[in-house]
Coordinates of C-alpha atoms and ligand atoms in Angstrom, one line a residue:
X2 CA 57.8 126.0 -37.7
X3 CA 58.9 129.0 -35.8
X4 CA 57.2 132.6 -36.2
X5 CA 59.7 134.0 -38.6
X6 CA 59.7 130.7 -40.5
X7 CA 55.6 130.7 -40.5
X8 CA 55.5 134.4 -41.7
X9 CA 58.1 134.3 -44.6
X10 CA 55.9 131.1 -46.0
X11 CA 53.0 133.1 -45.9
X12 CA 51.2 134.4 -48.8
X13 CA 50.2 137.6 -48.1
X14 CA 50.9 140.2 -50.4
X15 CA 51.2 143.1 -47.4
X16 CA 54.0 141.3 -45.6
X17 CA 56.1 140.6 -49.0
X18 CA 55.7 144.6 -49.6
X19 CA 57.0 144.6 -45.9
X20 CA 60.6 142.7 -47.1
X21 CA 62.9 146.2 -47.8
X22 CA 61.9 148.2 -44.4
X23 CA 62.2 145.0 -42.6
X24 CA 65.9 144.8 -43.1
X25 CA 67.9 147.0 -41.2
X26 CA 65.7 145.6 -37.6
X27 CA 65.3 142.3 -39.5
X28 CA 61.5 142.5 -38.1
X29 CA 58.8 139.9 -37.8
X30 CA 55.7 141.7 -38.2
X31 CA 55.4 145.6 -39.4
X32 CA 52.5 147.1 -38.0
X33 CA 51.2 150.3 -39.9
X34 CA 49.4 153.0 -37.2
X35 CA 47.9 156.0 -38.7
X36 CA 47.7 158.9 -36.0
X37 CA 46.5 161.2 -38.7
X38 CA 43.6 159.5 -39.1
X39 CA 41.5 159.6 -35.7
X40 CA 38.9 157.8 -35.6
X41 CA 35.9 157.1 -32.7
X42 CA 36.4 158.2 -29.3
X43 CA 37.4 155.2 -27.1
X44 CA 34.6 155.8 -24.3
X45 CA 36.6 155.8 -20.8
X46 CA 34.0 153.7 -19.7
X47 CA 34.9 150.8 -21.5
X48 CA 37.7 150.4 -18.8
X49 CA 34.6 150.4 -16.1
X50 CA 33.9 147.8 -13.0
X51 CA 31.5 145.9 -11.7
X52 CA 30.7 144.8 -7.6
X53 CA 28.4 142.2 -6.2
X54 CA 27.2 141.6 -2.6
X55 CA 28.7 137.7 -3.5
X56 CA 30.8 135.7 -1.9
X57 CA 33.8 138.1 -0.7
X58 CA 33.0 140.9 -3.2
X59 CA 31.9 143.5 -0.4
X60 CA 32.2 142.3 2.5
X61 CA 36.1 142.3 2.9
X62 CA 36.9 143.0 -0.5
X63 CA 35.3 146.3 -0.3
X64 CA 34.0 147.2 2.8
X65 CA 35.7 145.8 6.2
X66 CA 33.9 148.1 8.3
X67 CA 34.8 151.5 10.6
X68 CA 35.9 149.4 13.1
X69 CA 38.4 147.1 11.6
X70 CA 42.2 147.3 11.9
X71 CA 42.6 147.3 8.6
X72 CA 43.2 150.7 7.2
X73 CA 39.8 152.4 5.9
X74 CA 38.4 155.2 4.7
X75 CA 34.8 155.3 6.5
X76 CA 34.7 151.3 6.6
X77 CA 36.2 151.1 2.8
X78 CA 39.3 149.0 2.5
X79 CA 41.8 152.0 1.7
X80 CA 44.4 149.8 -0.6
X81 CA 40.9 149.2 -2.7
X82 CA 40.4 153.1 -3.2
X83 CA 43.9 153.8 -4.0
X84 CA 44.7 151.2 -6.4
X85 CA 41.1 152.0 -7.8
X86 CA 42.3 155.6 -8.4
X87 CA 45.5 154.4 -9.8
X88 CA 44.2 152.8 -13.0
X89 CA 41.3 155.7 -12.9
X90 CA 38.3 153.9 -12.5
X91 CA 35.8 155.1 -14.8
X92 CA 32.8 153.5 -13.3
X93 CA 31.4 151.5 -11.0
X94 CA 28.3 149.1 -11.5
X95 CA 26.4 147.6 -8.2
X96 CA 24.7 145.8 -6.5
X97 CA 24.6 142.8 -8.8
X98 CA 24.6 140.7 -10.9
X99 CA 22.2 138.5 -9.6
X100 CA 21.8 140.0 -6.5
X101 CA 20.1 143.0 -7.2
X102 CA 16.9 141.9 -8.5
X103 CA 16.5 140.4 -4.9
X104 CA 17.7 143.7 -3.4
X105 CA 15.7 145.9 -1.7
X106 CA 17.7 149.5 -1.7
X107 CA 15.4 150.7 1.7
X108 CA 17.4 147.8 3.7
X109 CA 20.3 149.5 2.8
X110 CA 19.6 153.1 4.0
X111 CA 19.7 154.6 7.9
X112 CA 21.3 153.8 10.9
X113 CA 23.8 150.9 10.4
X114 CA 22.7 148.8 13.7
X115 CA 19.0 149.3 12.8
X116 CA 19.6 147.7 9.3
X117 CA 17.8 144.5 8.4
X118 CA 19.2 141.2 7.8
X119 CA 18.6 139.8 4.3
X120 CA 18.1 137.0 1.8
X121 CA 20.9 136.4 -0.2
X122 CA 20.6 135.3 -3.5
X123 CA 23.8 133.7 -3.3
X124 CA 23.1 131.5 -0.5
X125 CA 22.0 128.9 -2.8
X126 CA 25.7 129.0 -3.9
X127 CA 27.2 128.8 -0.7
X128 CA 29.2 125.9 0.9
X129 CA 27.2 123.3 3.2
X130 CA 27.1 125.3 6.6
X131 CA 28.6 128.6 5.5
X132 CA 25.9 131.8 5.6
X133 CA 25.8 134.6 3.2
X134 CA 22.8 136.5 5.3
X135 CA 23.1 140.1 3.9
X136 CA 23.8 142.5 6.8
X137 CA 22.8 145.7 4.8
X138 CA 25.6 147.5 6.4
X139 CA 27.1 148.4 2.6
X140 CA 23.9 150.3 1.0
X141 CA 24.0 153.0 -1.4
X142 CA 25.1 155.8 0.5
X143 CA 28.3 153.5 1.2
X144 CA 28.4 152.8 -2.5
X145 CA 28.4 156.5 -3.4
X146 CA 30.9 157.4 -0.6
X147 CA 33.4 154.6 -2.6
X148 CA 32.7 155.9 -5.9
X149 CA 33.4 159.7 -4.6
X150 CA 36.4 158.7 -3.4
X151 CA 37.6 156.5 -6.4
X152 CA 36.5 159.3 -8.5
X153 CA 34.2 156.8 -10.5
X154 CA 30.4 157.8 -12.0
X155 CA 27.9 155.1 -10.2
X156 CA 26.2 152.7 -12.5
X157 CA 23.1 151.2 -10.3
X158 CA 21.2 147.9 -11.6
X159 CA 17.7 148.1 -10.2
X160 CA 15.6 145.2 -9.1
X161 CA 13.1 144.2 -11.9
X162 CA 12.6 141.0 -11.0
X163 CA 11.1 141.0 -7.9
X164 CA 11.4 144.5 -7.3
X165 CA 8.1 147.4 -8.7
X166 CA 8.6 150.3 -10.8
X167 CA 7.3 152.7 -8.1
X168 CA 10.4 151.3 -6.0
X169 CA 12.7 152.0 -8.5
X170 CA 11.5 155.6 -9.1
X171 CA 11.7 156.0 -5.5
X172 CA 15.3 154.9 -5.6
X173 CA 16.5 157.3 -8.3
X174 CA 14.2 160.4 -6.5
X175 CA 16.3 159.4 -3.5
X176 CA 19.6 159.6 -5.6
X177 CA 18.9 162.5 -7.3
X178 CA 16.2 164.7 -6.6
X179 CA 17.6 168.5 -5.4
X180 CA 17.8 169.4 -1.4
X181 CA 14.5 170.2 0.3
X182 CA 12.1 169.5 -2.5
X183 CA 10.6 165.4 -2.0
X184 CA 10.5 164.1 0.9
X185 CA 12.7 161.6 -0.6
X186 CA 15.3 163.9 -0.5
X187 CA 15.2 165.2 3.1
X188 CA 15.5 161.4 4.0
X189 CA 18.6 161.6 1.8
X190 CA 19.6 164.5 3.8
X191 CA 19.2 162.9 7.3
X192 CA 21.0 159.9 6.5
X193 CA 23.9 162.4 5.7
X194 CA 23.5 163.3 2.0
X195 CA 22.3 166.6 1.7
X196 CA 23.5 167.3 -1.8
X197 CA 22.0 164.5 -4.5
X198 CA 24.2 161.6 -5.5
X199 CA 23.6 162.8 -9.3
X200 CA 23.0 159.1 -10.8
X201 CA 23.1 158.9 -14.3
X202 CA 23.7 154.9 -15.2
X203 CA 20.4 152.6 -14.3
X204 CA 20.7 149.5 -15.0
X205 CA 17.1 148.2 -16.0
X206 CA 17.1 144.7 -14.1
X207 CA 19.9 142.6 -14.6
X208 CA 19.9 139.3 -16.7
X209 CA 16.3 139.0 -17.1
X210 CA 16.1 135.5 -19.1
X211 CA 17.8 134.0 -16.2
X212 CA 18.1 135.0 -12.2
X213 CA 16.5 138.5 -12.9
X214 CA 12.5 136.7 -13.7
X215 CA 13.1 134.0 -16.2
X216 CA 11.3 136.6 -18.3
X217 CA 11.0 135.7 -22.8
X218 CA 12.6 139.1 -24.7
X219 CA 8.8 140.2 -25.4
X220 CA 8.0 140.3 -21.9
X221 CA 11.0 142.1 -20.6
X222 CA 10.7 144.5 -23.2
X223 CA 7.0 145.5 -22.0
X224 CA 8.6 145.5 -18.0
X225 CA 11.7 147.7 -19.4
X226 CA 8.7 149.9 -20.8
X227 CA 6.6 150.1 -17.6
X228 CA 9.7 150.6 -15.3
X229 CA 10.7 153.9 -17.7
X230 CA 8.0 155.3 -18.5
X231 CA 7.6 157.5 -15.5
X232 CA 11.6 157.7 -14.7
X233 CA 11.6 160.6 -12.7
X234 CA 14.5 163.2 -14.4
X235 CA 16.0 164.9 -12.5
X236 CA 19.1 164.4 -14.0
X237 CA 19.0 162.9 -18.3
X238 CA 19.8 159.5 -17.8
X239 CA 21.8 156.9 -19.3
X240 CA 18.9 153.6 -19.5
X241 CA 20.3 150.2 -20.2
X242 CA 18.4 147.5 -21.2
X243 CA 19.1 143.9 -19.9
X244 CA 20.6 142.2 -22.9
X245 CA 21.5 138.8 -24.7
X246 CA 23.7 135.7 -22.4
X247 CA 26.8 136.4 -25.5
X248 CA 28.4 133.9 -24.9
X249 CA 25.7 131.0 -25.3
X250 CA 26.7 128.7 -28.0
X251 CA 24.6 130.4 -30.2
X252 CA 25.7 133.8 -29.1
X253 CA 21.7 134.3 -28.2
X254 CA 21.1 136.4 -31.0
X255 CA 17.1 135.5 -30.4
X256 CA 17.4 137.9 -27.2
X257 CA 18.3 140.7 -29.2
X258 CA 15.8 140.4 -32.0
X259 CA 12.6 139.9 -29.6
X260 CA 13.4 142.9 -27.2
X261 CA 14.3 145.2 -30.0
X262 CA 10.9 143.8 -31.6
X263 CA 9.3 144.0 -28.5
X264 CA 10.0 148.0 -28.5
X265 CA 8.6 149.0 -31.6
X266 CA 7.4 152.2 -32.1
X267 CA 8.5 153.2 -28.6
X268 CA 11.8 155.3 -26.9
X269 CA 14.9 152.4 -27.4
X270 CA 17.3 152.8 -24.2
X271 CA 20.7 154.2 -24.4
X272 CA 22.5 151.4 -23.6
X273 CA 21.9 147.2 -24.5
X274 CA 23.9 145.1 -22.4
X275 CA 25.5 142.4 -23.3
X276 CA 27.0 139.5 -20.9
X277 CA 30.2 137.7 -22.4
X278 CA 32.4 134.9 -20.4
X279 CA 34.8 132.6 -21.4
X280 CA 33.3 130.2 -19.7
X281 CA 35.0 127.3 -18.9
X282 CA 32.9 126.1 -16.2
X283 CA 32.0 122.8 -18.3
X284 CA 35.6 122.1 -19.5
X285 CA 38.3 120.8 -16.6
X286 CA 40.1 123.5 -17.1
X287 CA 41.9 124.8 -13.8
X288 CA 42.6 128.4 -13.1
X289 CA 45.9 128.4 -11.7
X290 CA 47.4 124.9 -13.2
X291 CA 47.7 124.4 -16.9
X292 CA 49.2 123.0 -20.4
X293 CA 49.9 124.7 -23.5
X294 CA 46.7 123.8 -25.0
X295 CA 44.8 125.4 -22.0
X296 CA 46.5 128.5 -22.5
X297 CA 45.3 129.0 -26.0
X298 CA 41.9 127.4 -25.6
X299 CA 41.1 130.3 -23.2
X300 CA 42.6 132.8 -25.5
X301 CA 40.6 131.4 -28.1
X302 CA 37.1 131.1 -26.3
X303 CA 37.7 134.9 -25.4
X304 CA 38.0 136.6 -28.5
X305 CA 35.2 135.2 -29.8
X306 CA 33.8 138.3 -28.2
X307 CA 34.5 139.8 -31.4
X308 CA 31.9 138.1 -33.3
X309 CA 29.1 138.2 -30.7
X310 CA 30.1 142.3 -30.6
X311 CA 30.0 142.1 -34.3
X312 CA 26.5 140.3 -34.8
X313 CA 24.7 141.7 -31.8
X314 CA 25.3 145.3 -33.7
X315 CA 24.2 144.3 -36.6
X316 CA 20.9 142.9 -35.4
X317 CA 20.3 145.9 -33.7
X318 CA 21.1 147.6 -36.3
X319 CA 17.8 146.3 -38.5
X320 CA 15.3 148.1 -35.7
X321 CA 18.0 150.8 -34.1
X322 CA 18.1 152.9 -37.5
X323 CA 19.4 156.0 -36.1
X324 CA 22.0 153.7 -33.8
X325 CA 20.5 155.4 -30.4
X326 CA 21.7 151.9 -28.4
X327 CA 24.9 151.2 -27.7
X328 CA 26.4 148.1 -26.2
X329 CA 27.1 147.9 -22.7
X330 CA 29.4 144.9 -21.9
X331 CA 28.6 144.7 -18.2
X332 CA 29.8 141.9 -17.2
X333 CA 32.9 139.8 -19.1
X334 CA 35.8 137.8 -17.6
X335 CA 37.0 134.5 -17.7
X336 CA 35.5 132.2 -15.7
X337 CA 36.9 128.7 -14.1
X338 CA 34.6 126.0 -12.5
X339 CA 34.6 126.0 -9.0
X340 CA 37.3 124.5 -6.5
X341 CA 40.2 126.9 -6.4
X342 CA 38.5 129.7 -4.4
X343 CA 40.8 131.7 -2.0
X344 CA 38.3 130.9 0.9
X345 CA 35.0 128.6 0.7
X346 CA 33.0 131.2 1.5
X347 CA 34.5 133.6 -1.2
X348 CA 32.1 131.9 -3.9
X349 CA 33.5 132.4 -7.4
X350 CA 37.1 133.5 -6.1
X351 CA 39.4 132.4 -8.1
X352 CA 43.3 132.9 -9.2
X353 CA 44.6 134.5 -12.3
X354 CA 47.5 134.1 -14.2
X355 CA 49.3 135.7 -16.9
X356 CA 47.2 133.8 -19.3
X357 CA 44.0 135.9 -17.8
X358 CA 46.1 139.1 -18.6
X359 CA 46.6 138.2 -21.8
X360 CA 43.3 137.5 -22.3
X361 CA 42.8 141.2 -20.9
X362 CA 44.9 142.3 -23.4
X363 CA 43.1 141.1 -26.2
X364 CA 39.7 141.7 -24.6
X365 CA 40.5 145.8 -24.5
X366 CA 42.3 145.8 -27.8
X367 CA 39.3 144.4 -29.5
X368 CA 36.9 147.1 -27.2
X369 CA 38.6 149.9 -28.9
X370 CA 38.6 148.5 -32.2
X371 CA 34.6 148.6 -31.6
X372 CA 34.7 152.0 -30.0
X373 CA 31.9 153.3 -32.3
X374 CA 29.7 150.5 -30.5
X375 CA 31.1 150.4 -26.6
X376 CA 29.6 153.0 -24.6
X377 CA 30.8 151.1 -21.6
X378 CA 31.9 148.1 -20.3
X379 CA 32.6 145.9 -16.3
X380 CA 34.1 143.5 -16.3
X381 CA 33.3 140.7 -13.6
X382 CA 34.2 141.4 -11.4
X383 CA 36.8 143.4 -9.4
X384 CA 37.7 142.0 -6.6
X385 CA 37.4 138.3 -5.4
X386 CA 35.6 137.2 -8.0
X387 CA 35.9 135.8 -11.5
X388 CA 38.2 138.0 -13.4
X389 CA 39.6 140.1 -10.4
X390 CA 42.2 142.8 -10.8
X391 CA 42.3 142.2 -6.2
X392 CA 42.1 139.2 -4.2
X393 CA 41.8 140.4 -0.7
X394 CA 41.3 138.4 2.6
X395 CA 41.2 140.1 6.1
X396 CA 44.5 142.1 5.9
X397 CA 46.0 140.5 3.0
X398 CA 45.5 142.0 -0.6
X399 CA 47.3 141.7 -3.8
X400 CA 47.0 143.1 -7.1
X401 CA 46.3 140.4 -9.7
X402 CA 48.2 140.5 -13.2
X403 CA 45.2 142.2 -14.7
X404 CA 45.5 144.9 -12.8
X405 CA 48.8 145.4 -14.5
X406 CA 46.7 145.4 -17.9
X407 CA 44.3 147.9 -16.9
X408 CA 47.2 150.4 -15.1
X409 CA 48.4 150.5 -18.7
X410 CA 45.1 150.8 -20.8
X411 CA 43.9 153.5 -18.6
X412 CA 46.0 155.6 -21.0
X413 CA 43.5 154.7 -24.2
X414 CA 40.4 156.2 -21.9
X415 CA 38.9 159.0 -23.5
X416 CA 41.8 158.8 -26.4
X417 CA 40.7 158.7 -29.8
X418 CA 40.6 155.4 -31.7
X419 CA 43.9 155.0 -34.7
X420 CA 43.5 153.1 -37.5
X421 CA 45.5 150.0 -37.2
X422 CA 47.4 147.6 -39.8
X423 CA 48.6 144.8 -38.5
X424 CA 49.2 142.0 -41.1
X425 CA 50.6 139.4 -39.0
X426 CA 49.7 135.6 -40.0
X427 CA 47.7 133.6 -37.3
X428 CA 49.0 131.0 -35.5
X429 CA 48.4 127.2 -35.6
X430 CA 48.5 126.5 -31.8
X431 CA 47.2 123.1 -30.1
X432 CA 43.9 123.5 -28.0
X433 CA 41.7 121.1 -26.4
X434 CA 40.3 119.8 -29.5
X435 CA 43.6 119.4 -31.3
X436 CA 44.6 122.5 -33.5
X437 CA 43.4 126.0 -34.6
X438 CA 44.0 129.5 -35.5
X439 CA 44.6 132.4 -33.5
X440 CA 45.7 135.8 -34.8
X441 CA 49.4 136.2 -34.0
X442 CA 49.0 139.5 -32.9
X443 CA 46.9 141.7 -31.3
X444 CA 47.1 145.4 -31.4
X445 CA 45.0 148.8 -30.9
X446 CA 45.9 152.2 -30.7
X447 CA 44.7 155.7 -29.6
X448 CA 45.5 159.3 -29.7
X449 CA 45.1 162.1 -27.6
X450 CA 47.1 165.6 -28.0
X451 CA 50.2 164.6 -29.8
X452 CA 51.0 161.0 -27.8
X453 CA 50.0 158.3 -29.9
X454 CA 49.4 154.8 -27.5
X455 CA 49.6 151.5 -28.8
X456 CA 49.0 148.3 -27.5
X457 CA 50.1 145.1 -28.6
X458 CA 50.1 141.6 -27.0
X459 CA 51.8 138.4 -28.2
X460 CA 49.8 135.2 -27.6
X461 CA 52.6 133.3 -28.9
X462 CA 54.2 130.7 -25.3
X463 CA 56.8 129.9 -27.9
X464 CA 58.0 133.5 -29.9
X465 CA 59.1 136.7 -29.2
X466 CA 58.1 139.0 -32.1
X467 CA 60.5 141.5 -33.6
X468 CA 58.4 144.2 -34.3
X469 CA 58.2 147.6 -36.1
X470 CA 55.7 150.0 -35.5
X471 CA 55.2 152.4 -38.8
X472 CA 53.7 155.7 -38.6
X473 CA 51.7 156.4 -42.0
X474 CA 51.0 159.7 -43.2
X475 CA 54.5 161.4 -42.3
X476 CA 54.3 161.3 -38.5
X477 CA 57.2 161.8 -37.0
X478 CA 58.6 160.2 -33.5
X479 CA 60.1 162.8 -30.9
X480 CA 60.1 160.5 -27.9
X481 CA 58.5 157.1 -27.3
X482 CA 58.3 154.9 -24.1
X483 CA 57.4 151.1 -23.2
X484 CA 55.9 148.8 -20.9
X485 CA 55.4 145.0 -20.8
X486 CA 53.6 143.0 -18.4
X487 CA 55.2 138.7 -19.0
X488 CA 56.6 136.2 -17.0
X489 CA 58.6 133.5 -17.9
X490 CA 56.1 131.1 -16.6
X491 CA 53.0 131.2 -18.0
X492 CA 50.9 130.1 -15.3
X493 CA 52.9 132.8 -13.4
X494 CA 50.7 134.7 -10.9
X495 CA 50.5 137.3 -7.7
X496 CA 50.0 136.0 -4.0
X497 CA 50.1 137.3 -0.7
X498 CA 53.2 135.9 -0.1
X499 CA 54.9 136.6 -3.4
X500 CA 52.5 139.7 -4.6
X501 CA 55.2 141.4 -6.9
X502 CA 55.9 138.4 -9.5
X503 CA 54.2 139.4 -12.2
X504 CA 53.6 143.2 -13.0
X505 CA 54.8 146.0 -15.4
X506 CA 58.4 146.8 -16.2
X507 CA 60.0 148.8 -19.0
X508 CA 60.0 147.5 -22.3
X509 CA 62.7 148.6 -24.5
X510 CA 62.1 150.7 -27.7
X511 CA 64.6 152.0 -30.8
X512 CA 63.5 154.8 -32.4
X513 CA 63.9 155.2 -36.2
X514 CA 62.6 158.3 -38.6
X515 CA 59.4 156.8 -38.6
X516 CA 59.1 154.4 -36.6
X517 CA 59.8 152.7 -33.1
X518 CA 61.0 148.8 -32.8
X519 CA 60.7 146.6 -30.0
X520 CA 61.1 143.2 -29.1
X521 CA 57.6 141.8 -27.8
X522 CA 58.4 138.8 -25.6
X523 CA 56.4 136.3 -26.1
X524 CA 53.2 135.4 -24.0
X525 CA 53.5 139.5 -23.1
X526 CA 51.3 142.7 -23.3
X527 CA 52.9 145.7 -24.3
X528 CA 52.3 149.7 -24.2
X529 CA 53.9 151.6 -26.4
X530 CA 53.5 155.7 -26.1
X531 CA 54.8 157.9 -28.7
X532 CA 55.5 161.9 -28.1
X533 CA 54.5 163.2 -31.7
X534 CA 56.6 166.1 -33.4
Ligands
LIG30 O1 29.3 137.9 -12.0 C1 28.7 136.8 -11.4 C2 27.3 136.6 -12.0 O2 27.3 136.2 -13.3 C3 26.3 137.7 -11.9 O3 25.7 137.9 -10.7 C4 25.3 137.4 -13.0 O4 24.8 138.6 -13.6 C5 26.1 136.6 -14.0 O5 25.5 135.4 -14.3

C-alpha cells in the first residue's frame, strides 16, 4: 500500500477534517504550526559536541600539530574550526568519555616538549601492535584556544574515578580564578593565559557505573557530593551529574532513582546526564552496507530516545520538585560494531550514510520537542568517531551527511519551541524482526523574530510526501525558503574522493495564503523558513 493509499484508509478523525484544504495541492499529510503560540526556548546547546583523546579524535582530527603541512591555526586543523563555526558550535565537551577519568589535566599544561607520556584508556581498545600512548601535547589551554576560535563555551568532564576532589578544584582555580590572585593563576598566566578561561560546564566524572569507578548510584551520589562541596566559584557554575546508560534495555531507570535518592536533602546539580546510542554493536549491522530493513531498524532503535527522555524526567521529577536538573544528553549517536574504521588505529571510526542523517533528523526534532527538559546535548562524537559530522586523515577531510543536518538546525538554536500538529499515520516498515511501526513523519519547529523554522524529515525509502504546512492562528506567509539534504541511494555517503555526494540543496516551496507546500522526497530532511508578515 502506498503512503497516499495507507493515509486515506486511516481512521483518524484529524486527517478526514484535512479532505477540503487538501484539494487544490492534493496533499498527503497537512501539518498544523502555530507561531503564535511560542513555547520553551530550544537551548542552543542542544546542538553541542563532544571530543575524546580516542582513536583519531584529537590527534589528526583536531590537532595536527604547529609543525604540520596541513593548514592550522596554532596546531588546530583549520578546516575543523571553520566548518565548526559554520554550523555555530555551541559547545564543546572534553576530554572524554572514558578517557578523562584516567586523565590527569597537570600532564597537559607547560612546555609542549617537557610534557609526559601517558596511559591511555583506550589502549585496551587498540589493534594488536598499534599504541595509543598519550603525548599530552593537546591539554587544556589547547582545548580553550579551539573553543575561542570556534566561538564555542567549554564543557570539561573531570576525573572522578581515579582522579581527587582537591585535583579537580585545582583544575577549575586554574581555569578560572582572576589574574594575580592564586598562584594557580600566575601558573595560568606563564603558560600564556593571563586572562581566565571563564569555565562554566563541569562535568562531574563521566559514566560512573562503568569506565569512570564501577561506582552503585548511592555511592556516586556521595563522591558527586564530596567533589562539590568546596567547588571553588569563581564563576556560578553549570554541575552535571554523571547519569543513567539510556539506552540499556531497561532504559536504567534504577540509576536515576538511587542518585536522586542518594541526594536527599542536599543541593541537586544543574544538569543529569544521560548517555543514549543506538547501539548496534550486537546486531550485524554494517555501517556503510545495508537492506531496507536495516535502514528502519536504526531509525527505529533511535527514537526510542523519546521514551528514555520521557521516563528519565519523570523519575526525576518525584525528588526534583522545583525541576532544578535538567537533562544533559552528552553523548548520543549511532553506533556500528567494529570493522569499517577509516584507519585501525582510528578506534570507533566509522562511515555514515544518509540513513545516520536521517537519524539526525529525527534525533534534533524530538530534542526540541523536549526543550523544557534539554539544557544541552553532544553528540558522540565529532570527528572520527561514532556519529561524526568529519572524518579526517592526514590531509584528507570530508564533511559527513550529518554535518549537512546540523548546518540546517543551527537555525532552531536559541529559537523558541512552536507547537506542532502533525497527524500523519505511522508506517508499517520491515525491520530485522519482521514488521513495525514508525511515525511517517517527523517534524519540529521554532521561532525567532518573525521567521518561523520548520523541520521535517521523511523516513519513508519508498514515498515522497506531498505536504502542506498550515499556519494556525492567522499567520500569514511573506516569504518562505527550503532545503533538503537526500540522495537517491540510501546508503549514499561523503568520501575523500567523492566528498560532495550527499549535502544540502534547495528544496522547492509554493506559497499559499496560509500556508507553504512542498514535496518532501522520500528518505529526506528538510528546512523550511518562513518570513512572517
Ligand atoms: O564515545 C565513546 C565512549 O562511549 C565514551 O568514551 C564513553 O563515555 C561511552 O561509553
Amino acid at each position: 500500500m502506498n503512503r497516499r493509499k495507507f493515509l486515506q484508509a486511516g481512521t483518524s478523525v484529524a486527517i478526514g477534517a484535512l479532505a477540503a484544504s487538501r484539494l487544490a495541492f492534493g496533499a498527503d499529510a497537512e501539518i498544523v504550526v502555530s507561531p503564535g503560540e511560542p513555547g520553551e526556548l530550544i537551548s542552543p546547546h542542544i546542538y553541542g559536541h563532544f571530543i575524546e583523546h580516542l582513536g583519531g579524535v584529537i590527534y589528526d582530527g583536531v590537532w595536527v600539530g604547529p609543525d604540520s603541512r596541513i593548514p592550522n591555526v596554532k596546531g588546530i586543523r583549520k578546516q575543523f574550526v571553520d566548518d565548526m563555526k559554520r554550523i555555530g558550535a555551541p559547545n564543546l565537551r572534553w576530554p572524554g568519555g572514558c578517557f578523562a577519568d584516567g586523565y590527569h589535566w597537570r600532564d597537559g599544561i607547560g612546555k609542549a616538549s617537557s610534557r609526559p607520556r601517558t596511559y591511555n584508556f583506550w589502549q585496551r581498545r587498540m589493534p594488536a601492535g598499534t599504541d595509543s600512548t598519550e603525548t599530552n601535547q593537546f591539554g587544556i589551554h589547547e582545548f580553550m584556544q579551539l573553543c575561542r576560535l570556534i566561538g564555542a563555551e567549554p564543557y570539561v568532564a573531570a576525573n572522578v574515578g581515579s582522579g581527587t576532589p582537591a585535583e579537580f578544584h585545582d583544575l577549575v582555580s586554574y581555569c578560572n580564578a582572576p589574574a594575580g590572585t592564586l598562584s594557580l593563576a600566575d601558573e595560568r598566566a606563564a603558560n600564556g593565559a593571563p586572562q581566565p578561561f571563564n569555565v562554566q560546564y563541569w562535568g562531574v566524572g563521566n559514566e560512573s557505573w562503568g569506565c569512570g569507578g564501577m561506582m552503585r548510584p548511592d555511592e556516586y551520589a556521595a563522591k558527586y557530593r564530596q567533589f562539590v562541596t568546596q567547588f571553588p566559584t569563581y564563576k556560578e557554575p553549570f554541575l552535571i551529574a554523571t547519569g543513567p546508560r539510556g539506552h540499556s534495555a531497561d532504559g536504567d531507570i534504577g540509576w536515576t532513582s538511587g542518585f536522586f535518592e542518594g541526594m536527599r536533602g542536599f543541593e541537586l546539580p544543574n544538569g543529569f546526564s544521560i548517555h543514549f546510542y543506538t547501539d548496534l554493536r550486537p546486531t550485524p549491522l554494517k555501517a556503510a552496507d545495508f537492506n531496507q530493513p536495516e535502514w528502519y531498524e536504526v531509525l527505529l532503535r533511535g527514537i526510542r530516545i523519546d521514551k528514555v527522555i520521557e521516563s528519565h524526567w519523570q523519575e526525576m521529577g518525584k525528588f526534583d520538585t522545583k525541576r532544578r536538573t535538567k537533562l544533559v544528553v552528552d553523548e548520543w549517536g549511532v553506533w556500528y560494531k567494529p570493522g569499517e574504521e577509516l584507519a585501525p588505529n582510528y578506534i570507533l571510526s566509522q562511515p555514515i550514510t544518509l540513513r545516520d542523517a536521517i537519524h539526525t533528523g529525527l534525533t534534533f526534532d524530538i530534542f526540541n520537542r523536549h526543550a523544557e527538559k534539554i539544557a544541552m546535548a553532544n553528540v558522540a562524537q565529532t570527528v572520527n568517531c561514532i556519529h561524526s559530522l568529519f572524518l579526517a586523515h592526514g590531509a584528507e577531510f570530508v564533511r559527513t551527511p550529518v554535518y549537512y543536518v546540523f548546518e540546517m538546525y543551527r537555525w532552531h538554536m536559541g529559537a523558541r519551541q512552536v507547537p506542532v500538529a502533525n497527524p500523519v499515520a505511522d508506517l508499517n516498515v520491515p525491520v530485522l524482526a519482521g514488521q513495525a511501526r514508525l511515525p511517517g513523519l517527523s517534524a519540529s519547529a521554532s521561532i525567532r523574530e518573525r521567521t518561523l523554522a520548520v523541520t521535517l524529515t521523511n523516513p519513508s525509502v519508498q514515498s515522497p510526501l506531498k505536504t502542506r504546512l498550515r499556519l494556525a492562528g492567522g499567520a500569514r506567509v511573506k516569504e518562505a525558503r527550503g532545503t533538503v539534504i537526500t540522495h537517491e541511494d540510501m546508503t549514499a555517503t561523503n568520501t575523500f574522493a567523492d566528498p560532495g555526494k550527499v549535502r544540502t540543496v534547495p528544496l522547492a516551496v509554493n506559497l499559499s495564503s496560509d500556508a507553504v507546500e512542498l514535496t518532501l522526497p522520500k528518505q529526506a530532511v528538510a528546512m523550511v523558513q518562513c518570513d512572517l508578515t
